[in-house]
Short mmCIF file of N, CA, C and O in Angstrom, two decimals:
data_model
loop_
_atom_site.label_atom_id
_atom_site.label_comp_id
_atom_site.label_asym_id
_atom_site.label_seq_id
_atom_site.Cartn_x
_atom_site.Cartn_y
_atom_site.Cartn_z
N MET A 1 -6.10 10.43 -1.85
CA MET A 1 -5.74 10.99 -3.13
C MET A 1 -6.99 11.20 -3.98
O MET A 1 -7.80 10.32 -4.11
N ASN A 2 -7.13 12.37 -4.53
CA ASN A 2 -8.22 12.65 -5.45
C ASN A 2 -7.73 12.40 -6.87
O ASN A 2 -6.77 13.00 -7.32
N PHE A 3 -8.42 11.51 -7.56
CA PHE A 3 -8.06 11.21 -8.94
C PHE A 3 -8.55 12.31 -9.85
O PHE A 3 -9.70 12.73 -9.79
N THR A 4 -7.66 12.79 -10.71
CA THR A 4 -8.02 13.79 -11.70
C THR A 4 -7.47 13.31 -13.04
O THR A 4 -6.26 13.21 -13.21
N PRO A 5 -8.36 13.01 -13.98
CA PRO A 5 -7.87 12.55 -15.28
C PRO A 5 -7.23 13.70 -16.07
O PRO A 5 -7.51 14.87 -15.82
N HIS A 6 -6.36 13.33 -17.01
CA HIS A 6 -5.80 14.32 -17.93
C HIS A 6 -6.96 15.04 -18.61
O HIS A 6 -8.00 14.42 -18.90
N LEU A 7 -6.80 16.31 -18.87
CA LEU A 7 -7.85 17.08 -19.55
C LEU A 7 -8.14 16.53 -20.94
O LEU A 7 -9.27 16.60 -21.42
N ASP A 8 -7.13 15.95 -21.57
CA ASP A 8 -7.31 15.42 -22.92
C ASP A 8 -7.33 13.89 -22.94
O ASP A 8 -6.92 13.26 -23.91
N ALA A 9 -7.82 13.28 -21.87
CA ALA A 9 -7.83 11.82 -21.75
C ALA A 9 -8.58 11.15 -22.91
O ALA A 9 -8.11 10.15 -23.47
N ALA A 10 -9.71 11.69 -23.29
CA ALA A 10 -10.49 11.10 -24.39
C ALA A 10 -9.71 11.17 -25.71
O ALA A 10 -9.70 10.22 -26.48
N ASP A 11 -9.03 12.29 -25.95
CA ASP A 11 -8.22 12.43 -27.16
C ASP A 11 -7.06 11.44 -27.15
O ASP A 11 -6.72 10.84 -28.18
N ARG A 12 -6.44 11.26 -25.99
CA ARG A 12 -5.33 10.31 -25.87
C ARG A 12 -5.80 8.89 -26.16
O ARG A 12 -5.11 8.13 -26.83
N THR A 13 -6.97 8.55 -25.66
CA THR A 13 -7.52 7.21 -25.89
C THR A 13 -7.82 7.02 -27.37
O THR A 13 -7.45 6.00 -27.96
N ARG A 14 -8.49 7.99 -27.98
CA ARG A 14 -8.81 7.90 -29.41
C ARG A 14 -7.54 7.78 -30.25
O ARG A 14 -7.49 7.02 -31.21
N SER A 15 -6.50 8.50 -29.88
CA SER A 15 -5.24 8.45 -30.62
C SER A 15 -4.61 7.05 -30.52
O SER A 15 -4.18 6.50 -31.54
N ALA A 16 -4.57 6.48 -29.33
CA ALA A 16 -4.00 5.13 -29.15
C ALA A 16 -4.79 4.10 -29.96
O ALA A 16 -4.22 3.22 -30.59
N ILE A 17 -6.12 4.24 -29.97
CA ILE A 17 -6.97 3.31 -30.73
C ILE A 17 -6.74 3.49 -32.23
O ILE A 17 -6.57 2.51 -32.96
N ALA A 18 -6.71 4.73 -32.70
CA ALA A 18 -6.51 5.00 -34.13
C ALA A 18 -5.16 4.48 -34.60
O ALA A 18 -5.06 3.84 -35.67
N LEU A 19 -4.11 4.70 -33.83
CA LEU A 19 -2.79 4.22 -34.21
C LEU A 19 -2.72 2.70 -34.19
O LEU A 19 -2.04 2.09 -35.03
N THR A 20 -3.40 2.08 -33.25
CA THR A 20 -3.44 0.61 -33.21
C THR A 20 -4.12 0.07 -34.47
O THR A 20 -3.65 -0.90 -35.06
N LYS A 21 -5.20 0.70 -34.90
CA LYS A 21 -5.91 0.27 -36.11
C LYS A 21 -5.01 0.40 -37.34
O LYS A 21 -4.98 -0.50 -38.18
N VAL A 22 -4.27 1.50 -37.42
CA VAL A 22 -3.35 1.69 -38.55
C VAL A 22 -2.29 0.60 -38.55
O VAL A 22 -2.00 -0.01 -39.59
N LEU A 23 -1.73 0.34 -37.41
CA LEU A 23 -0.69 -0.67 -37.29
C LEU A 23 -1.21 -2.06 -37.64
O LEU A 23 -0.57 -2.81 -38.39
N LEU A 24 -2.38 -2.41 -37.12
CA LEU A 24 -2.95 -3.73 -37.41
C LEU A 24 -3.33 -3.87 -38.88
O LEU A 24 -3.21 -4.96 -39.45
N ALA A 25 -3.76 -2.79 -39.50
CA ALA A 25 -4.12 -2.84 -40.92
C ALA A 25 -2.89 -3.12 -41.78
O ALA A 25 -2.99 -3.72 -42.85
N ALA A 26 -1.72 -2.71 -41.30
CA ALA A 26 -0.48 -2.89 -42.06
C ALA A 26 0.31 -4.12 -41.61
O ALA A 26 1.38 -4.39 -42.15
N ARG A 27 -0.22 -4.90 -40.69
CA ARG A 27 0.55 -5.99 -40.09
C ARG A 27 0.99 -7.06 -41.07
O ARG A 27 1.98 -7.74 -40.83
N ASN A 28 0.29 -7.24 -42.17
CA ASN A 28 0.64 -8.28 -43.14
C ASN A 28 1.60 -7.78 -44.22
O ASN A 28 1.98 -8.55 -45.09
N ASP A 29 1.98 -6.53 -44.13
CA ASP A 29 2.95 -5.98 -45.08
C ASP A 29 4.27 -6.72 -44.87
O ASP A 29 4.77 -6.83 -43.75
N SER A 30 4.84 -7.23 -45.94
CA SER A 30 6.06 -8.05 -45.83
C SER A 30 7.26 -7.26 -45.31
O SER A 30 8.23 -7.85 -44.86
N GLU A 31 7.20 -5.94 -45.34
CA GLU A 31 8.31 -5.12 -44.86
C GLU A 31 8.25 -4.86 -43.36
O GLU A 31 9.19 -4.32 -42.79
N ILE A 32 7.14 -5.22 -42.73
CA ILE A 32 7.00 -4.98 -41.28
C ILE A 32 7.50 -6.20 -40.52
O ILE A 32 6.99 -7.30 -40.69
N LEU A 33 8.50 -5.97 -39.70
CA LEU A 33 9.07 -7.05 -38.89
C LEU A 33 8.13 -7.37 -37.72
O LEU A 33 7.63 -6.44 -37.06
N PRO A 34 7.90 -8.64 -37.44
CA PRO A 34 7.03 -9.01 -36.32
C PRO A 34 7.47 -8.39 -34.99
O PRO A 34 6.63 -7.97 -34.19
N GLN A 35 8.79 -8.31 -34.74
CA GLN A 35 9.24 -7.73 -33.48
C GLN A 35 8.92 -6.24 -33.40
O GLN A 35 8.63 -5.73 -32.32
N HIS A 36 8.94 -5.54 -34.54
CA HIS A 36 8.55 -4.13 -34.53
C HIS A 36 7.05 -3.99 -34.29
O HIS A 36 6.61 -3.12 -33.53
N LEU A 37 6.28 -4.85 -34.93
CA LEU A 37 4.83 -4.85 -34.72
C LEU A 37 4.52 -5.06 -33.25
O LEU A 37 3.74 -4.31 -32.65
N ASN A 38 5.13 -6.07 -32.64
CA ASN A 38 4.88 -6.36 -31.23
C ASN A 38 5.32 -5.22 -30.32
O ASN A 38 4.61 -4.87 -29.37
N GLU A 39 6.46 -4.63 -30.60
CA GLU A 39 6.95 -3.52 -29.78
C GLU A 39 6.03 -2.32 -29.86
O GLU A 39 5.70 -1.69 -28.85
N LEU A 40 5.61 -1.99 -31.07
CA LEU A 40 4.73 -0.83 -31.23
C LEU A 40 3.35 -1.08 -30.62
O LEU A 40 2.75 -0.17 -30.04
N LEU A 41 2.84 -2.30 -30.73
CA LEU A 41 1.56 -2.62 -30.07
C LEU A 41 1.70 -2.47 -28.55
O LEU A 41 0.81 -1.94 -27.89
N ARG A 42 2.83 -2.92 -28.01
CA ARG A 42 3.06 -2.80 -26.56
C ARG A 42 3.08 -1.33 -26.15
O ARG A 42 2.46 -0.93 -25.16
N ILE A 43 3.75 -0.50 -26.94
CA ILE A 43 3.80 0.93 -26.63
C ILE A 43 2.39 1.53 -26.67
O ILE A 43 2.01 2.31 -25.79
N LEU A 44 1.61 1.15 -27.67
CA LEU A 44 0.25 1.69 -27.78
C LEU A 44 -0.65 1.22 -26.64
O LEU A 44 -1.52 1.97 -26.18
N MET A 45 -0.44 0.00 -26.16
CA MET A 45 -1.21 -0.46 -25.00
C MET A 45 -0.83 0.34 -23.76
O MET A 45 -1.69 0.68 -22.94
N TRP A 46 0.44 0.68 -23.62
CA TRP A 46 0.87 1.55 -22.52
C TRP A 46 0.19 2.91 -22.65
O TRP A 46 -0.31 3.45 -21.66
N LYS A 47 0.19 3.45 -23.86
CA LYS A 47 -0.44 4.75 -24.07
C LYS A 47 -1.92 4.71 -23.71
O LYS A 47 -2.46 5.65 -23.13
N ALA A 48 -2.57 3.60 -24.03
CA ALA A 48 -3.99 3.46 -23.68
C ALA A 48 -4.19 3.41 -22.17
O ALA A 48 -5.13 4.02 -21.64
N THR A 49 -3.31 2.70 -21.45
CA THR A 49 -3.49 2.61 -19.99
C THR A 49 -3.08 3.89 -19.29
O THR A 49 -3.44 4.11 -18.14
N GLN A 50 -2.33 4.74 -19.99
CA GLN A 50 -1.92 6.02 -19.40
C GLN A 50 -2.70 7.20 -19.98
O GLN A 50 -2.34 8.35 -19.74
N ALA A 51 -3.75 6.92 -20.71
CA ALA A 51 -4.53 8.01 -21.32
C ALA A 51 -5.19 8.88 -20.26
O ALA A 51 -5.25 10.10 -20.40
N GLU A 52 -5.67 8.26 -19.20
CA GLU A 52 -6.35 9.01 -18.13
C GLU A 52 -5.38 9.73 -17.21
O GLU A 52 -5.70 10.78 -16.67
N SER A 53 -4.22 9.10 -16.97
CA SER A 53 -3.32 9.64 -15.95
C SER A 53 -1.92 9.09 -16.13
O SER A 53 -1.69 8.21 -16.96
N SER A 54 -1.02 9.57 -15.33
CA SER A 54 0.36 9.06 -15.37
C SER A 54 0.44 7.67 -14.74
O SER A 54 -0.53 7.18 -14.16
N SER A 55 1.58 7.06 -14.84
CA SER A 55 1.77 5.67 -14.40
C SER A 55 1.35 5.38 -12.97
O SER A 55 0.79 4.33 -12.68
N HIS A 56 1.64 6.29 -12.05
CA HIS A 56 1.40 6.01 -10.64
C HIS A 56 0.27 6.84 -10.03
O HIS A 56 0.09 6.84 -8.81
N ARG A 57 -0.48 7.52 -10.86
CA ARG A 57 -1.63 8.30 -10.39
C ARG A 57 -2.90 7.77 -11.05
O ARG A 57 -3.79 8.54 -11.41
N THR A 58 -2.97 6.47 -11.22
CA THR A 58 -4.09 5.85 -11.92
C THR A 58 -5.37 5.95 -11.09
O THR A 58 -5.33 6.09 -9.87
N ARG A 59 -6.46 5.83 -11.79
CA ARG A 59 -7.77 5.83 -11.13
C ARG A 59 -7.88 4.67 -10.16
O ARG A 59 -8.39 4.81 -9.05
N PHE A 60 -7.39 3.51 -10.58
CA PHE A 60 -7.45 2.32 -9.74
C PHE A 60 -6.11 2.14 -9.03
O PHE A 60 -5.06 2.15 -9.67
N GLN A 61 -6.18 1.98 -7.70
CA GLN A 61 -4.98 1.80 -6.90
C GLN A 61 -5.27 0.77 -5.83
O GLN A 61 -6.38 0.73 -5.27
N SER A 62 -4.27 -0.04 -5.56
CA SER A 62 -4.46 -1.00 -4.47
C SER A 62 -4.51 -0.22 -3.16
O SER A 62 -3.96 0.88 -3.05
N GLN A 63 -5.16 -0.82 -2.20
CA GLN A 63 -5.27 -0.19 -0.88
C GLN A 63 -3.89 0.10 -0.32
O GLN A 63 -3.65 1.15 0.26
N ASP A 64 -2.97 -0.85 -0.50
CA ASP A 64 -1.61 -0.66 0.01
C ASP A 64 -0.85 0.41 -0.76
O ASP A 64 -0.08 1.17 -0.18
N ALA A 65 -1.06 0.50 -2.07
CA ALA A 65 -0.37 1.51 -2.87
C ALA A 65 -0.77 2.92 -2.46
O ALA A 65 0.03 3.85 -2.53
N LEU A 66 -2.01 3.08 -2.00
CA LEU A 66 -2.47 4.40 -1.56
C LEU A 66 -1.67 4.92 -0.37
O LEU A 66 -1.62 6.13 -0.13
N LYS A 67 -1.03 4.03 0.35
CA LYS A 67 -0.24 4.42 1.53
C LYS A 67 1.15 4.93 1.15
O LYS A 67 1.80 5.59 1.95
N PHE A 68 1.62 4.61 -0.07
CA PHE A 68 2.96 4.98 -0.50
C PHE A 68 2.92 6.24 -1.37
O PHE A 68 2.07 6.38 -2.21
N ARG A 69 3.87 7.10 -1.18
CA ARG A 69 4.05 8.23 -2.10
C ARG A 69 5.42 8.12 -2.76
O ARG A 69 5.74 8.86 -3.66
N ASP A 70 6.23 7.17 -2.28
CA ASP A 70 7.54 6.91 -2.87
C ASP A 70 7.33 6.06 -4.11
O ASP A 70 6.99 4.89 -4.01
N LYS A 71 7.55 6.64 -5.28
CA LYS A 71 7.30 5.94 -6.54
C LYS A 71 8.17 4.70 -6.69
O LYS A 71 7.82 3.79 -7.44
N GLY A 72 9.28 4.62 -5.97
CA GLY A 72 10.15 3.46 -6.04
C GLY A 72 9.48 2.20 -5.54
O GLY A 72 9.86 1.09 -5.91
N ASN A 73 8.46 2.34 -4.70
CA ASN A 73 7.72 1.20 -4.16
C ASN A 73 6.45 0.91 -4.93
O ASN A 73 5.67 0.04 -4.54
N LEU A 74 6.20 1.65 -6.01
CA LEU A 74 4.96 1.49 -6.77
C LEU A 74 5.23 0.98 -8.17
O LEU A 74 6.29 1.21 -8.74
N ARG A 75 4.25 0.28 -8.71
CA ARG A 75 4.33 -0.22 -10.08
C ARG A 75 3.00 0.02 -10.79
O ARG A 75 1.95 -0.05 -10.17
N HIS A 76 3.10 0.28 -12.08
CA HIS A 76 1.93 0.42 -12.95
C HIS A 76 1.66 -0.98 -13.50
O HIS A 76 2.50 -1.53 -14.21
N ASP A 77 0.53 -1.54 -13.16
CA ASP A 77 0.19 -2.88 -13.64
C ASP A 77 -0.91 -2.77 -14.68
O ASP A 77 -1.83 -1.95 -14.54
N HIS A 78 -0.79 -3.58 -15.71
CA HIS A 78 -1.84 -3.65 -16.72
C HIS A 78 -2.83 -4.70 -16.24
O HIS A 78 -2.51 -5.89 -16.19
N VAL A 79 -4.01 -4.26 -15.86
CA VAL A 79 -5.02 -5.17 -15.32
C VAL A 79 -5.26 -6.31 -16.31
O VAL A 79 -5.28 -7.48 -15.93
N PHE A 80 -5.43 -5.97 -17.56
CA PHE A 80 -5.54 -6.96 -18.62
C PHE A 80 -4.16 -7.00 -19.26
O PHE A 80 -3.76 -6.05 -19.93
N GLN A 81 -3.43 -8.08 -19.01
CA GLN A 81 -2.03 -8.16 -19.38
C GLN A 81 -1.80 -7.88 -20.85
O GLN A 81 -2.53 -8.35 -21.71
N CYS A 82 -0.73 -7.13 -21.14
CA CYS A 82 -0.41 -6.73 -22.52
C CYS A 82 -0.20 -7.92 -23.44
O CYS A 82 -0.63 -7.88 -24.60
N VAL A 83 0.45 -8.96 -22.96
CA VAL A 83 0.71 -10.12 -23.81
C VAL A 83 -0.61 -10.72 -24.30
O VAL A 83 -0.78 -11.01 -25.49
N LYS A 84 -1.56 -10.87 -23.40
CA LYS A 84 -2.85 -11.45 -23.77
C LYS A 84 -3.68 -10.48 -24.60
O LYS A 84 -4.39 -10.88 -25.52
N MET A 85 -3.57 -9.19 -24.29
CA MET A 85 -4.31 -8.20 -25.06
C MET A 85 -3.75 -8.15 -26.49
O MET A 85 -4.53 -8.05 -27.45
N ARG A 86 -2.43 -8.23 -26.64
CA ARG A 86 -1.83 -8.24 -27.97
C ARG A 86 -2.31 -9.45 -28.77
O ARG A 86 -2.64 -9.33 -29.95
N GLU A 87 -2.38 -10.61 -28.14
CA GLU A 87 -2.89 -11.81 -28.82
C GLU A 87 -4.31 -11.58 -29.31
O GLU A 87 -4.66 -11.96 -30.43
N GLU A 88 -5.13 -10.96 -28.48
CA GLU A 88 -6.51 -10.65 -28.85
C GLU A 88 -6.56 -9.67 -30.03
O GLU A 88 -7.35 -9.84 -30.95
N LEU A 89 -5.72 -8.63 -29.98
CA LEU A 89 -5.70 -7.64 -31.06
C LEU A 89 -5.30 -8.28 -32.39
O LEU A 89 -5.91 -8.00 -33.43
N LEU A 90 -4.29 -9.14 -32.35
CA LEU A 90 -3.84 -9.78 -33.59
C LEU A 90 -4.86 -10.78 -34.12
O LEU A 90 -5.04 -10.91 -35.33
N ALA A 91 -5.55 -11.47 -33.21
CA ALA A 91 -6.55 -12.46 -33.63
C ALA A 91 -7.86 -11.80 -34.09
O ALA A 91 -8.56 -12.35 -34.94
N HIS A 92 -8.17 -10.64 -33.51
CA HIS A 92 -9.45 -9.98 -33.80
C HIS A 92 -9.25 -8.48 -34.02
O HIS A 92 -9.75 -7.65 -33.24
N PRO A 93 -8.55 -8.09 -35.08
CA PRO A 93 -8.29 -6.67 -35.31
C PRO A 93 -9.56 -5.83 -35.50
O PRO A 93 -9.55 -4.63 -35.26
N GLU A 94 -10.64 -6.48 -35.86
CA GLU A 94 -11.92 -5.76 -36.01
C GLU A 94 -12.50 -5.33 -34.67
O GLU A 94 -13.44 -4.54 -34.61
N ARG A 95 -11.95 -5.84 -33.57
CA ARG A 95 -12.46 -5.54 -32.23
C ARG A 95 -11.53 -4.61 -31.44
O ARG A 95 -11.55 -4.61 -30.21
N VAL A 96 -10.73 -3.81 -32.13
CA VAL A 96 -9.75 -2.95 -31.46
C VAL A 96 -10.40 -2.09 -30.38
O VAL A 96 -9.92 -2.03 -29.25
N ASP A 97 -11.50 -1.41 -30.72
CA ASP A 97 -12.15 -0.53 -29.75
C ASP A 97 -12.53 -1.30 -28.48
O ASP A 97 -12.24 -0.86 -27.37
N GLU A 98 -13.17 -2.42 -28.67
CA GLU A 98 -13.63 -3.24 -27.55
C GLU A 98 -12.44 -3.75 -26.71
O GLU A 98 -12.47 -3.71 -25.49
N ILE A 99 -11.41 -4.22 -27.38
CA ILE A 99 -10.25 -4.78 -26.67
C ILE A 99 -9.52 -3.69 -25.90
O ILE A 99 -9.16 -3.87 -24.73
N LEU A 100 -9.31 -2.54 -26.53
CA LEU A 100 -8.57 -1.47 -25.84
C LEU A 100 -9.38 -0.78 -24.76
O LEU A 100 -8.82 -0.08 -23.92
N GLU A 101 -10.69 -1.02 -24.72
CA GLU A 101 -11.48 -0.54 -23.57
C GLU A 101 -11.00 -1.21 -22.29
O GLU A 101 -11.17 -0.67 -21.21
N THR A 102 -10.43 -2.39 -22.43
CA THR A 102 -9.95 -3.12 -21.25
C THR A 102 -8.52 -2.73 -20.89
O THR A 102 -7.96 -3.29 -19.95
N ALA A 103 -7.93 -1.78 -21.60
CA ALA A 103 -6.57 -1.33 -21.29
C ALA A 103 -6.64 -0.40 -20.08
O ALA A 103 -6.76 0.82 -20.21
N VAL A 104 -6.59 -1.01 -18.92
CA VAL A 104 -6.73 -0.28 -17.66
C VAL A 104 -5.46 -0.47 -16.84
O VAL A 104 -4.97 -1.59 -16.70
N GLY A 105 -4.97 0.63 -16.30
CA GLY A 105 -3.83 0.56 -15.42
C GLY A 105 -4.26 0.60 -13.97
O GLY A 105 -5.29 1.19 -13.63
N CYS A 106 -3.49 -0.05 -13.12
CA CYS A 106 -3.75 -0.04 -11.69
C CYS A 106 -2.40 0.11 -10.98
O CYS A 106 -1.45 -0.60 -11.29
N THR A 107 -2.32 1.04 -10.06
CA THR A 107 -1.10 1.24 -9.30
C THR A 107 -1.10 0.27 -8.13
O THR A 107 -2.05 0.21 -7.36
N VAL A 108 -0.02 -0.49 -8.04
CA VAL A 108 0.15 -1.48 -6.97
C VAL A 108 1.53 -1.32 -6.36
O VAL A 108 2.39 -0.64 -6.92
N THR A 109 1.75 -1.96 -5.23
CA THR A 109 3.08 -1.95 -4.63
C THR A 109 3.98 -2.92 -5.39
O THR A 109 3.50 -3.80 -6.11
N LEU A 110 5.27 -2.78 -5.19
CA LEU A 110 6.23 -3.68 -5.82
C LEU A 110 5.95 -5.12 -5.41
O LEU A 110 5.93 -6.02 -6.25
N ALA A 111 5.68 -5.35 -4.13
CA ALA A 111 5.38 -6.71 -3.65
C ALA A 111 4.11 -7.26 -4.29
O ALA A 111 4.06 -8.43 -4.67
N GLU A 112 3.08 -6.43 -4.42
CA GLU A 112 1.83 -6.87 -5.05
C GLU A 112 2.06 -7.19 -6.52
O GLU A 112 1.52 -8.17 -7.04
N HIS A 113 2.86 -6.38 -7.18
CA HIS A 113 3.16 -6.60 -8.60
C HIS A 113 3.82 -7.96 -8.80
O HIS A 113 3.45 -8.71 -9.71
N GLU A 114 4.77 -8.27 -7.94
CA GLU A 114 5.44 -9.57 -8.03
C GLU A 114 4.47 -10.70 -7.72
O GLU A 114 4.48 -11.74 -8.37
N HIS A 115 3.59 -10.50 -6.73
CA HIS A 115 2.61 -11.51 -6.35
C HIS A 115 1.59 -11.76 -7.47
O HIS A 115 1.16 -12.90 -7.68
N LEU A 116 1.23 -10.73 -8.20
CA LEU A 116 0.28 -10.88 -9.31
C LEU A 116 0.79 -11.84 -10.37
O LEU A 116 0.00 -12.52 -11.03
N HIS A 117 2.11 -11.92 -10.53
CA HIS A 117 2.67 -12.84 -11.52
C HIS A 117 2.36 -14.30 -11.19
O HIS A 117 2.37 -15.15 -12.09
N ASP A 118 2.06 -14.59 -9.94
CA ASP A 118 1.67 -15.96 -9.57
C ASP A 118 0.32 -16.34 -10.17
O ASP A 118 -0.06 -17.51 -10.15
N PHE A 119 -0.40 -15.34 -10.69
CA PHE A 119 -1.75 -15.57 -11.22
C PHE A 119 -1.85 -15.14 -12.68
O PHE A 119 -2.93 -14.80 -13.16
N ASP A 120 -0.75 -15.18 -13.40
CA ASP A 120 -0.74 -14.73 -14.79
C ASP A 120 -1.61 -15.57 -15.72
O ASP A 120 -1.91 -15.15 -16.82
N GLU A 121 -2.00 -16.75 -15.27
CA GLU A 121 -2.89 -17.55 -16.12
C GLU A 121 -4.30 -16.93 -16.17
O GLU A 121 -5.07 -17.21 -17.07
N GLU A 122 -4.59 -16.09 -15.20
CA GLU A 122 -5.88 -15.38 -15.18
C GLU A 122 -5.77 -14.13 -16.03
O GLU A 122 -4.68 -13.68 -16.35
N TYR A 123 -6.91 -13.54 -16.35
CA TYR A 123 -6.95 -12.36 -17.18
C TYR A 123 -7.79 -11.30 -16.51
O TYR A 123 -8.92 -11.57 -16.07
N GLY A 124 -7.26 -10.12 -16.41
CA GLY A 124 -8.02 -9.00 -15.88
C GLY A 124 -8.13 -8.97 -14.37
O GLY A 124 -7.23 -9.41 -13.66
N TRP A 125 -9.27 -8.47 -13.92
CA TRP A 125 -9.49 -8.27 -12.48
C TRP A 125 -9.48 -9.58 -11.70
O TRP A 125 -9.26 -9.59 -10.50
N LYS A 126 -9.69 -10.67 -12.41
CA LYS A 126 -9.70 -11.98 -11.74
C LYS A 126 -8.34 -12.26 -11.08
O LYS A 126 -8.27 -12.89 -10.03
N ARG A 127 -7.25 -11.79 -11.67
CA ARG A 127 -5.92 -11.94 -11.06
C ARG A 127 -5.87 -11.26 -9.70
O ARG A 127 -5.32 -11.79 -8.74
N TYR A 128 -6.41 -10.06 -9.62
CA TYR A 128 -6.40 -9.31 -8.37
C TYR A 128 -7.22 -10.02 -7.30
O TYR A 128 -6.82 -10.10 -6.14
N HIS A 129 -8.36 -10.52 -7.72
CA HIS A 129 -9.23 -11.26 -6.80
C HIS A 129 -8.50 -12.47 -6.25
O HIS A 129 -8.46 -12.68 -5.03
N LYS A 130 -7.90 -13.26 -7.14
CA LYS A 130 -7.18 -14.46 -6.70
C LYS A 130 -5.96 -14.13 -5.85
O LYS A 130 -5.60 -14.88 -4.97
N ALA A 131 -5.32 -13.00 -6.14
CA ALA A 131 -4.14 -12.59 -5.38
C ALA A 131 -4.51 -11.95 -4.05
O ALA A 131 -3.64 -11.70 -3.21
N GLY A 132 -5.80 -11.68 -3.84
CA GLY A 132 -6.24 -11.08 -2.58
C GLY A 132 -5.88 -9.62 -2.45
O GLY A 132 -5.73 -9.10 -1.34
N ILE A 133 -5.76 -8.93 -3.58
CA ILE A 133 -5.40 -7.51 -3.57
C ILE A 133 -6.67 -6.66 -3.62
O ILE A 133 -7.49 -6.81 -4.53
N VAL A 134 -6.82 -5.80 -2.64
CA VAL A 134 -7.97 -4.90 -2.58
C VAL A 134 -7.66 -3.67 -3.42
O VAL A 134 -6.63 -3.02 -3.23
N VAL A 135 -8.55 -3.37 -4.37
CA VAL A 135 -8.35 -2.22 -5.27
C VAL A 135 -9.43 -1.18 -4.98
O VAL A 135 -10.60 -1.51 -4.81
N MET A 136 -8.98 0.07 -4.98
CA MET A 136 -9.89 1.18 -4.74
C MET A 136 -10.03 2.01 -6.01
O MET A 136 -9.07 2.22 -6.75
N ASP A 137 -11.25 2.49 -6.25
CA ASP A 137 -11.54 3.40 -7.36
C ASP A 137 -11.41 4.81 -6.78
O ASP A 137 -12.28 5.25 -6.02
N THR A 138 -10.32 5.48 -7.11
CA THR A 138 -10.05 6.79 -6.51
C THR A 138 -10.78 7.94 -7.22
O THR A 138 -10.60 9.09 -6.86
N SER A 139 -11.60 7.60 -8.23
CA SER A 139 -12.40 8.65 -8.86
C SER A 139 -13.63 8.97 -8.01
O SER A 139 -14.30 9.97 -8.24
N LYS A 140 -13.91 8.11 -7.06
CA LYS A 140 -15.04 8.30 -6.15
C LYS A 140 -14.53 8.96 -4.88
O LYS A 140 -13.42 8.72 -4.44
N GLN A 141 -15.35 9.77 -4.28
CA GLN A 141 -14.98 10.39 -3.00
C GLN A 141 -16.04 10.10 -1.97
O GLN A 141 -17.18 10.48 -2.14
N PRO A 142 -15.68 9.37 -0.91
CA PRO A 142 -14.36 8.78 -0.69
C PRO A 142 -14.12 7.61 -1.65
O PRO A 142 -15.07 7.06 -2.23
N PRO A 143 -12.84 7.22 -1.83
CA PRO A 143 -12.54 6.10 -2.72
C PRO A 143 -13.34 4.87 -2.33
O PRO A 143 -13.58 4.62 -1.14
N ARG A 144 -13.80 4.12 -3.34
CA ARG A 144 -14.61 2.93 -3.09
C ARG A 144 -13.89 1.69 -3.56
O ARG A 144 -13.19 1.70 -4.58
N ARG A 145 -14.13 0.62 -2.83
CA ARG A 145 -13.54 -0.65 -3.16
C ARG A 145 -14.13 -1.16 -4.49
O ARG A 145 -15.34 -1.11 -4.70
N VAL A 146 -13.28 -1.66 -5.36
CA VAL A 146 -13.72 -2.22 -6.63
C VAL A 146 -14.24 -3.63 -6.39
O VAL A 146 -13.57 -4.44 -5.76
N ASP A 147 -15.44 -3.90 -6.87
CA ASP A 147 -16.01 -5.25 -6.76
C ASP A 147 -15.73 -6.00 -8.04
O ASP A 147 -16.40 -5.83 -9.04
N TYR A 148 -14.69 -6.82 -8.01
CA TYR A 148 -14.31 -7.58 -9.18
C TYR A 148 -14.40 -9.07 -8.92
O TYR A 148 -13.78 -9.87 -9.61
N SER A 149 -15.18 -9.43 -7.95
CA SER A 149 -15.29 -10.83 -7.56
C SER A 149 -16.17 -11.66 -8.49
O SER A 149 -16.15 -12.88 -8.43
N ASN A 150 -16.93 -11.02 -9.35
CA ASN A 150 -17.84 -11.76 -10.25
C ASN A 150 -17.16 -12.23 -11.49
O ASN A 150 -16.36 -11.64 -12.08
#
């Protein structure tokens, strides 16, 4: 598979970041319900991970996911889990740009997605390393294995 980012990927990323900043700036408004804040942050994190591509055509794909074309067997995984990223955003709203840089999606198989939950205490690529999932960067030709062991 040749990875091709959306033509407006940079605009999509900037939009998700700008909207996150607006939302975080208003988070202490007494009229904003915490559940709405959390839901909208989750949506914006999804938008950030899908800025480059659709859910199952991500730049990063597990070796096994590359073998499937049936979307029913594939899952979009947030490399840096949304729950932890949201905690970071709320604790450090001044670091929105830096935090959302880590909003990366990776296409994995359903079985790999379930297996990754065994390592939810980890954050980011370290989960994949511990789970033994080989990830390929499909923006390279030929696709290259991601070195996330460090």
